[in-house]
Structure formats: structure tokens, C-alpha cells
């Protein structure tokens, strides 16, 4: 399959799941043949992860493997295409400057789209902490005959990198579910203020909410292929939303960081929320769960269970669930970001 055919299949809203999978498989195979990085899930490739001050930058092999998270990849590629198209209208004098942070070895969220733009329309900066990833992308750009585009390669830490201008579009997907482990928050807080005033940051919003849910039943329903509608689950009492524990938008990331408080473990915690467990029938049949929802750009969204990065995360810290108990919940930032849950004891 040619890159242009792959891109067409990925952008076309009418493509079937099978067609999308075939296009992603073809892309991944082409990229690993040419760039030399073979996708590998993180559990066997983690030795090459970089443990940064603000989170883990996964290895080139693990980053390559992200392409297989199909719905994630398709939604972000469509979001990137829509955002660059919108930016072309907003900044009609062109060219559109795109900064892609954490591009990985395949520059998956942008590379398939490049052939859809004329040389000169875009100025692209590809940023990653891993030189091997940048070397791989450079080979791909040459192989796919995309060298007519103005492309620069930057090896740096996106949590601290200062760009020389204000890009019109910034793309950054350095996250796992519930913003755990990888530095998405720190990358957003560093890069969002560098965006052009009318620019577009992808993703536009990441929301993490705490719910009481029947996780095993929900997972079984997803396995069967049933559609899970959170509103319907709430209406029938199968789920109870307790609180939005984080709403990360590029506009508010810096304020969130400025207002971070030190928690009892001596780590910085963002905007901790106090939650009281409600008195509901059969409380102990529920799990306390974090759900992640992502708005990549406008209608291009990822909801519960739709991708690896929006899978639910059970919070065992609430077990056993007792009505009336109070907890403090907040994203702990630092070298291993994760939600911290602390029981608030009566004084
Ligand atoms: C989850 S992978 C995503 C790869 C690719 N963008 C995709 O969406 O398929 C995250 C990538 O971001 C890079 N990364 C993570 N944190 C980084 C940081 N602070 N600075 C630069 N690169 C980073 C990793 O090296 C890895 O290539």
C-alpha cells in the first residue's frame, strides 16, 4: 500500500474498522522496514525507556507500538488533519508551523498526512527525547519522498524545550490512561504557552473523572461488543459519577501547575478534589474507577474503552467502599505522574 492510499483510508470517515486496521498495519510494516524500529509493547522494551524528571518517555519500540492502538491513532490523525486544515484558513498567509512533540520513530500522527500538503505549505518540527526515533523518521521522510517539506528534527525534553517561534499547531500525545507514567501534563504546561495566540493544541482537552462503576460487568459488555453509554449506565444506577478529578486544557495547564500543592508524600499535586462516598444501595458491589476522555480536536474524541489511553483504571485505595468516607484525589506530578488518593480522617 502506498502512503497516499494509507492516508486516504485513515482520513475517510466511511472507512470500515477492517480497512482502518489494514491501513495502520501497512503503515507500521513500511515504517519498521524502512526506519529499522520494530514495534514492541512496553513490557518487553521498557529497558530503553528514558526516566525523565516529569515522567517516563517510552522507548522507540514502545512508541512505535502505539500505532496499533487503532482508534487512538485514527482519531488523532483525523484531528491533526482537521487542525492543520483549520489553521490554513486562520493563517491564510501561510506557511503553517507545526510542532510535533514526542513524534516517536514513525511520526505516526503527522507523517501519513504530509503528502496531502504541498511543499511550502507547512514548516514541521519533529521533537523527541530519543535520537533513534528521530533517525528513523528522517529515513522515512527520505523514503516517502517528503523532503520537499521544511522539516527539522529536535532532540530535546518537551517538558522544558523552548521553541524559537509560536507554532500554529502543536501535537503532543505522551500519555497513558489517567495521565499515569508519561509526562503529558508537563509537556502541555511547557508547550501550550508557546502556541500562537490563535493556534491549535492537540489534544484540546483531557478529562479524568472518578466514578463508581461495575468494572467487570462493563468490561464483559465491551468484550461482547455492546455499546456502553455512560449516561444510560447512570440513569439505571449502574454507574455513579463522583467528580471530575482533572480537566487538562492547554489554556489552564500553567495555572494548574502554579496552584499545585504539596501532598503528604512530599510530591506536588494538581488541584486536589475532596470526594465523599455516597450512601447508595449495594455500595460494595461497585469499584472506584478513573475514566479518561480525550477531545483531540473538535469532534475527534476518544471515549471510555475506545483506546488504550481511555481505558478505565480501578482505584484500589478506596476499597472497601464505605458511605460517608472522604478522600482527597489529585494528579501527583513528578518523575512518575499518577493520581494520588488519600483518605481524609476526621479530626
Ligand atoms: C506514547 S509515544 C507516542 C508516539 C507517537 N507520537 C504516536 O502517537 O504514535 C510518546 C513519545 O513521546 C516521546 N516523549 C515522551 N516524553 C517526552 C519528552 N518529555 N520530551 C520529548 N519526547 C518525549 C517518547 O520518546 C515517545 O516517542
PDB file of C-alpha atoms and ligand atoms in Angstrom, residues 52 56-58 63 66-67 72 100 102-104 108-109 127-130 133 156-159 173-175 182-183 187, ligand 1:
ATOM      1  CA  UNK A  52      12.773  11.971  32.913  1.00  0.00           C
ATOM      2  CA  UNK A  56       8.665   8.330  31.505  1.00  0.00           C
ATOM      3  CA  UNK A  57       9.468   8.756  27.800  1.00  0.00           C
ATOM      4  CA  UNK A  58       8.769   5.303  26.421  1.00  0.00           C
ATOM      5  CA  UNK A  63       6.352   4.330  20.886  1.00  0.00           C
ATOM      6  CA  UNK A  66       1.305   2.884  19.797  1.00  0.00           C
ATOM      7  CA  UNK A  67       0.256   2.795  16.145  1.00  0.00           C
ATOM      8  CA  UNK A  72      -6.446   6.379  19.168  1.00  0.00           C
ATOM      9  CA  UNK A 100       5.012  17.645  16.937  1.00  0.00           C
ATOM     10  CA  UNK A 102       7.025  13.098  21.142  1.00  0.00           C
ATOM     11  CA  UNK A 103       6.905  12.101  17.463  1.00  0.00           C
ATOM     12  CA  UNK A 104       8.354   8.644  18.122  1.00  0.00           C
ATOM     13  CA  UNK A 108       2.546   8.452  13.257  1.00  0.00           C
ATOM     14  CA  UNK A 109       0.136  11.311  13.873  1.00  0.00           C
ATOM     15  CA  UNK A 127      10.728  16.679  18.624  1.00  0.00           C
ATOM     16  CA  UNK A 128      11.609  13.612  20.645  1.00  0.00           C
ATOM     17  CA  UNK A 129      13.952  12.757  23.507  1.00  0.00           C
ATOM     18  CA  UNK A 130      15.171   9.652  21.647  1.00  0.00           C
ATOM     19  CA  UNK A 133      13.326   7.832  16.854  1.00  0.00           C
ATOM     20  CA  UNK A 156      15.134  17.596  23.485  1.00  0.00           C
ATOM     21  CA  UNK A 157      12.870  17.252  26.504  1.00  0.00           C
ATOM     22  CA  UNK A 158       9.434  18.603  25.548  1.00  0.00           C
ATOM     23  CA  UNK A 159       8.788  19.463  29.221  1.00  0.00           C
ATOM     24  CA  UNK A 173       0.437  12.628  22.752  1.00  0.00           C
ATOM     25  CA  UNK A 174       2.721  11.462  25.543  1.00  0.00           C
ATOM     26  CA  UNK A 175       0.157   9.827  27.765  1.00  0.00           C
ATOM     27  CA  UNK A 182       4.147   9.600  30.871  1.00  0.00           C
ATOM     28  CA  UNK A 183       4.663  13.391  31.029  1.00  0.00           C
ATOM     29  CA  UNK A 187       4.586  18.665  28.167  1.00  0.00           C
TER      30      UNK A 187
HETATM   31  C1  LIG B   1       3.175   7.476  23.524  1.00  0.00           C
HETATM   32  S1  LIG B   1       4.526   7.689  22.424  1.00  0.00           S
HETATM   33  C2  LIG B   1       3.702   8.370  21.040  1.00  0.00           C
HETATM   34  C3  LIG B   1       4.414   8.198  19.744  1.00  0.00           C
HETATM   35  C4  LIG B   1       3.701   8.820  18.542  1.00  0.00           C
HETATM   36  N1  LIG B   1       3.590  10.256  18.701  1.00  0.00           N
HETATM   37  C5  LIG B   1       2.315   8.253  18.387  1.00  0.00           C
HETATM   38  O1  LIG B   1       1.356   8.945  18.738  1.00  0.00           O
HETATM   39  O2  LIG B   1       2.168   7.123  17.929  1.00  0.00           O
HETATM   40  C6  LIG B   1       5.329   9.062  23.193  1.00  0.00           C
HETATM   41  C7  LIG B   1       6.585   9.564  22.508  1.00  0.00           C
HETATM   42  O3  LIG B   1       6.950  10.774  23.167  1.00  0.00           O
HETATM   43  C8  LIG B   1       8.316  10.778  23.482  1.00  0.00           C
HETATM   44  N2  LIG B   1       8.439  11.582  24.700  1.00  0.00           N
HETATM   45  C9  LIG B   1       7.842  11.356  25.887  1.00  0.00           C
HETATM   46  N3  LIG B   1       8.164  12.313  26.753  1.00  0.00           N
HETATM   47  C10 LIG B   1       8.973  13.175  26.105  1.00  0.00           C
HETATM   48  C11 LIG B   1       9.617  14.368  26.476  1.00  0.00           C
HETATM   49  N4  LIG B   1       9.485  14.868  27.692  1.00  0.00           N
HETATM   50  N5  LIG B   1      10.355  15.004  25.565  1.00  0.00           N
HETATM   51  C12 LIG B   1      10.493  14.508  24.305  1.00  0.00           C
HETATM   52  N6  LIG B   1       9.910  13.370  23.901  1.00  0.00           N
HETATM   53  C13 LIG B   1       9.148  12.708  24.783  1.00  0.00           C
HETATM   54  C14 LIG B   1       8.702   9.342  23.655  1.00  0.00           C
HETATM   55  O4  LIG B   1      10.096   9.182  23.422  1.00  0.00           O
HETATM   56  C15 LIG B   1       7.811   8.677  22.608  1.00  0.00           C
HETATM   57  O5  LIG B   1       8.451   8.681  21.370  1.00  0.00           O
END
